[in-house]
Coordinates of C-alpha atoms in Angstrom, one line a residue:
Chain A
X1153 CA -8.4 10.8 12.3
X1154 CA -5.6 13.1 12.1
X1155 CA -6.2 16.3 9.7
X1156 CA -4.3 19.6 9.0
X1157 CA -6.1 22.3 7.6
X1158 CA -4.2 25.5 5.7
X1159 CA -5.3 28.8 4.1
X1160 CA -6.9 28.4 1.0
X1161 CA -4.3 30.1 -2.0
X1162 CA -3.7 31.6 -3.6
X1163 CA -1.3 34.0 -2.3
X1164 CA 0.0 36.8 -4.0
X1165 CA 2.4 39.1 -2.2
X1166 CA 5.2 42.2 -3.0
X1167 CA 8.7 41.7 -2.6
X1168 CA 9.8 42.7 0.9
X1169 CA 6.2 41.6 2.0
X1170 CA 5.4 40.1 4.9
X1171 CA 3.6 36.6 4.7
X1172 CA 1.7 34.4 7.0
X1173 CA 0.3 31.3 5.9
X1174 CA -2.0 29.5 8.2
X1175 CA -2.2 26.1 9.5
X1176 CA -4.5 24.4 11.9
X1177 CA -4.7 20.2 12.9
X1178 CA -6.6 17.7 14.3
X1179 CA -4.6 15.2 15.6
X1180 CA -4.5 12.5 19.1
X1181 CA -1.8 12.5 21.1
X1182 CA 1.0 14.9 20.3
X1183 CA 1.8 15.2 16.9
X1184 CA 5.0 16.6 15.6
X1185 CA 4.8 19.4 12.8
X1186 CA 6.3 20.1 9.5
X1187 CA 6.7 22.6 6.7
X1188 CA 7.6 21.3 3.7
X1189 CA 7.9 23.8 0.2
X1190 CA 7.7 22.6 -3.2
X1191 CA 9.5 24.8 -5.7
X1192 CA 8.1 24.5 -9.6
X1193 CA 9.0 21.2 -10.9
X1194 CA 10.1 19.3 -8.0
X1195 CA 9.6 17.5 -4.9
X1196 CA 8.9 18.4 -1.7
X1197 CA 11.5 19.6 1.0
X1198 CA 11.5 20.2 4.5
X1199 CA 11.4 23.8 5.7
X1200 CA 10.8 23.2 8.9
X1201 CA 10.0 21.3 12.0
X1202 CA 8.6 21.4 16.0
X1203 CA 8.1 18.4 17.5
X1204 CA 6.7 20.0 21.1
X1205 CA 4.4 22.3 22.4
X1206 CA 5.9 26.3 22.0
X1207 CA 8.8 25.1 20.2
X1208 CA 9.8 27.3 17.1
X1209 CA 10.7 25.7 13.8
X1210 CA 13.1 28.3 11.6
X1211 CA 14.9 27.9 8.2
X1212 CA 15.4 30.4 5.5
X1213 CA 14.0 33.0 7.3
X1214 CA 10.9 31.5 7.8
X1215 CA 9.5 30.6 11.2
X1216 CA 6.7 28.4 12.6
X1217 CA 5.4 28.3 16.3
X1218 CA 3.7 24.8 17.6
X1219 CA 0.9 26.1 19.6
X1220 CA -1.0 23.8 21.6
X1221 CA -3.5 25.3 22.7
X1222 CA -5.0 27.0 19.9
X1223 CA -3.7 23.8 17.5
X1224 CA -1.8 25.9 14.7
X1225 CA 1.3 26.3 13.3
X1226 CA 1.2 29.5 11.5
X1227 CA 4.4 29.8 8.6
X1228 CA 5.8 33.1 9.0
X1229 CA 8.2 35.4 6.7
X1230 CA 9.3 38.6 7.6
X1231 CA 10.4 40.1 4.2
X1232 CA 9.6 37.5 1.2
X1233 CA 11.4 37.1 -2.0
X1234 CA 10.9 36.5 -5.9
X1235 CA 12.7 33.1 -5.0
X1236 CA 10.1 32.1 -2.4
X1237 CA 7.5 31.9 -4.7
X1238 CA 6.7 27.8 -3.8
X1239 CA 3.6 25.6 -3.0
X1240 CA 3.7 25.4 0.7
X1241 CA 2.3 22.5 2.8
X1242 CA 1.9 21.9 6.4
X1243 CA 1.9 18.8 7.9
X1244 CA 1.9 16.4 11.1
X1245 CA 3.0 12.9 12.3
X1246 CA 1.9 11.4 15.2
X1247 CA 1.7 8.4 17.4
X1248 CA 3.8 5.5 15.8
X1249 CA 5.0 8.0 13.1
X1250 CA 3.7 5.6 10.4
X1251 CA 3.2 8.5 8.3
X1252 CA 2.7 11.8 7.0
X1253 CA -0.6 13.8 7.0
X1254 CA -0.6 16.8 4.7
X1255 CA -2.6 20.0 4.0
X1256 CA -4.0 20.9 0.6
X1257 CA -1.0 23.4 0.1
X1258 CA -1.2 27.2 -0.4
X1259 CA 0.4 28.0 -3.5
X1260 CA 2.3 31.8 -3.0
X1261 CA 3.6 33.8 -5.8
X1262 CA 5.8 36.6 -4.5
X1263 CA 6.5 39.7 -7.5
X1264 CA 9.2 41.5 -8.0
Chain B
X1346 CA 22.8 12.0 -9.1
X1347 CA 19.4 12.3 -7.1
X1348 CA 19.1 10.4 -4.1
X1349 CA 15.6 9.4 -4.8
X1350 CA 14.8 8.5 -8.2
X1351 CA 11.6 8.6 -9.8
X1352 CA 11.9 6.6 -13.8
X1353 CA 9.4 7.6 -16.1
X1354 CA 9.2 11.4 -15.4
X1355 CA 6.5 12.3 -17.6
X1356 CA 4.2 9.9 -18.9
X1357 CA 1.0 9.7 -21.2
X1358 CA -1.3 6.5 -21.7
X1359 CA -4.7 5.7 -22.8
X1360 CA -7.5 4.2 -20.6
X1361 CA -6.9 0.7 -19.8
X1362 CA -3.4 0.2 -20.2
X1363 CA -1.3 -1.2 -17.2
X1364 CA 1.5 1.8 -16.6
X1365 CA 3.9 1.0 -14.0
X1366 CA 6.1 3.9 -11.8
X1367 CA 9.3 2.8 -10.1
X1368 CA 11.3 4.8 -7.6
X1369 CA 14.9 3.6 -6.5
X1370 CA 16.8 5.7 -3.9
X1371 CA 20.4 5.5 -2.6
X1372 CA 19.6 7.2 0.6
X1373 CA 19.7 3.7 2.8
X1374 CA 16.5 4.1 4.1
X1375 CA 13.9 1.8 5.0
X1376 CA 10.9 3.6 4.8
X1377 CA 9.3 4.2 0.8
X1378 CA 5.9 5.7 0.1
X1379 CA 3.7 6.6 -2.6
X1380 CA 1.9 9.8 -3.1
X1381 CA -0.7 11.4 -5.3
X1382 CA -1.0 15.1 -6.1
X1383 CA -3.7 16.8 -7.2
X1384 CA -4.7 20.7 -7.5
X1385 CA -6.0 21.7 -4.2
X1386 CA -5.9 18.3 -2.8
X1387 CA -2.3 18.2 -1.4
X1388 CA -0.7 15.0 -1.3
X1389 CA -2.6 11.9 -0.7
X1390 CA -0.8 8.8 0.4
X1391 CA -1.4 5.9 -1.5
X1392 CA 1.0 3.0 -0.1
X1393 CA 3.9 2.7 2.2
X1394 CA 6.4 0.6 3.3
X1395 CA 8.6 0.0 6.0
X1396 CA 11.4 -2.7 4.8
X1397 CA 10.9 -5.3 2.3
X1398 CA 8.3 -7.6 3.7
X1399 CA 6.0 -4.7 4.8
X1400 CA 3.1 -3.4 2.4
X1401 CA 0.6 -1.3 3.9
X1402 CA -2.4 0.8 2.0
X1403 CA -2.5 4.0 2.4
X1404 CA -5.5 6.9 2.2
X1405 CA -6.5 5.6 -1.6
X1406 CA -5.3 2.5 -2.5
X1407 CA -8.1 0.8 -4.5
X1408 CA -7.3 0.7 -8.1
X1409 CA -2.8 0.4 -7.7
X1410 CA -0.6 -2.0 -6.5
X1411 CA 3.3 -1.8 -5.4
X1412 CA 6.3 -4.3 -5.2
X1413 CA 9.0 -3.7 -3.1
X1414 CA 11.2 -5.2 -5.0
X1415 CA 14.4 -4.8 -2.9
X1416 CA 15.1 -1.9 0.2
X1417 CA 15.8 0.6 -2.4
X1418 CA 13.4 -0.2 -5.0
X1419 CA 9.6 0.6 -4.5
X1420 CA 7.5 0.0 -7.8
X1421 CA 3.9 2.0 -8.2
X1422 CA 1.4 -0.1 -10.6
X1423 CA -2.2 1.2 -12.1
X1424 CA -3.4 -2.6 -13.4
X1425 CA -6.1 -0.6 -15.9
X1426 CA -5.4 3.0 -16.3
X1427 CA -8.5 5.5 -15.9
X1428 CA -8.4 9.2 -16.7
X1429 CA -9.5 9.7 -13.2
X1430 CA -5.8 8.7 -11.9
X1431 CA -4.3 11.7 -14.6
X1432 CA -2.0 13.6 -11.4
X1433 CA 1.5 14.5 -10.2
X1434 CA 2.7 10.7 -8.3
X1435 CA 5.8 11.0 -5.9
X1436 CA 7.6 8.5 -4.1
X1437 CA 9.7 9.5 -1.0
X1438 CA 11.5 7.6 1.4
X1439 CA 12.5 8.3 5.7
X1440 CA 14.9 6.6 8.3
X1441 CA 12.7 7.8 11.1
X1442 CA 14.2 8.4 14.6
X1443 CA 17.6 7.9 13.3
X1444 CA 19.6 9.8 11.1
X1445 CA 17.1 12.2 10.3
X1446 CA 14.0 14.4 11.7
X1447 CA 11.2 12.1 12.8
X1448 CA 8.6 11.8 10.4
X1449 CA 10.8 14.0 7.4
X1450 CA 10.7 12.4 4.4
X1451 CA 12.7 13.0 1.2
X1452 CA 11.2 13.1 -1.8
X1453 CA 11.6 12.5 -5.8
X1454 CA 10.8 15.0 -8.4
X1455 CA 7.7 13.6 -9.1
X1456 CA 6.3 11.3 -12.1
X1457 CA 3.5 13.0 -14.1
X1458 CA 0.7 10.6 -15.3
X1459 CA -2.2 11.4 -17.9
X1460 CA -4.3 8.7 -18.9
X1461 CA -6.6 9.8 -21.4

């Protein structure tokens, strides 16, 4: 079955820092891709999407390439901030788009 | 107001008892889930449905039950709580394909359950 796997937290980074979190899947067909944040005490939001091979997802300063042939879709930040400081999960849909499949989440504290 | 609503917020119960979740949204959508959260787990999907008719188990069903009670009303039930089910529960709805990104899903703020 379909499976995303993301770097284990968790991470702990400098204002200004830059971050890469790591994502990996498992998936048939061609799944579409997702980051989704989860600040403290709420639910989860989109970040951002791809939904093809080499497209770029972008929101917030954040960035994500969908790379088929090494099946990752690395979240990116050039220059974090105290407010980024989330839970971060990746995640895929795929053939009928019945649902979601997450990763375990990689929770990043960002200090001032 | 929120568009997706998640009534109680917190909750704590003792082993046994039948606790029920309900989630109502005024987002239009057809599409409602249920998920589980647990530390280092992610989110596990637990049921979904995709209009009023449709009931489907997700990844861990065994041990809930859900009502869709109406398009916007999606209820979550634990028939005899165990401590084991303690975690973070969020229900979350989509309109895939039409309005919205396929396959994004919006979410509630989350309903946390301890059984103890």
């Amino acid at each position: 079955g379909d499976s995303v796997t993301q770097m284990e937290g968790p991470v702990t980074l400098s204002e200004e820092a830059f971050l890469t979190i790591n994502c990996t899947y498992t998936a048939t067909g061609y799944p579409s891709l997702f980051w989704y944040v989860q600040y403290p005490g709420e639910g989860l939001q989109l970040l951002l999407k791809a939904t093809k091979a080499d497209d770029k997802g972008s929101n917030k300063g954040f960035e994500a390439t969908y790379r088929k042939e090494t099946t990752s879709f690395h979240l990116e930040k050039g220059s974090v901030q105290v407010s980024d400081s989330a839970v971060y999960f990746c995640a895929l849909t795929s053939g009928s788009a019945r649902q979601l499949t997450f990763g375990s989440g990689t929770q990043l504290t960002v200090l001032p | 107001d929120a568009d997706v609503t998640q009534t109680p917020r917190n909750r704590i119960t003792k082993t046994g008892k039948r606790i029920m979740l309900e989630c109502s949204q005024t987002k239009g959508h057809d599409r409602m889930y249920w998920y589980r959260q647990d530390p280092g787990l992610g989110l596990r999907l637990i049921y979904y449905s995709f209009d009023v008719k449709d009931i489907n188990k997700g990844e861990i069903s065994d041990g809930y039950s859900v009502s869709r009670q109406a398009q916007a009303k999606f209820s979550l039930s634990l028939e005899s709580a165990i401590p084991n089910q303690t975690a973070l529960y969020f229900c979350a709805t989509s309109d895939l394909g039409r309005e919205s990104t396929p396959g994004e899903l919006f979410f509630g703020e989350g309903s946390r359950l301890t059984v103890l």
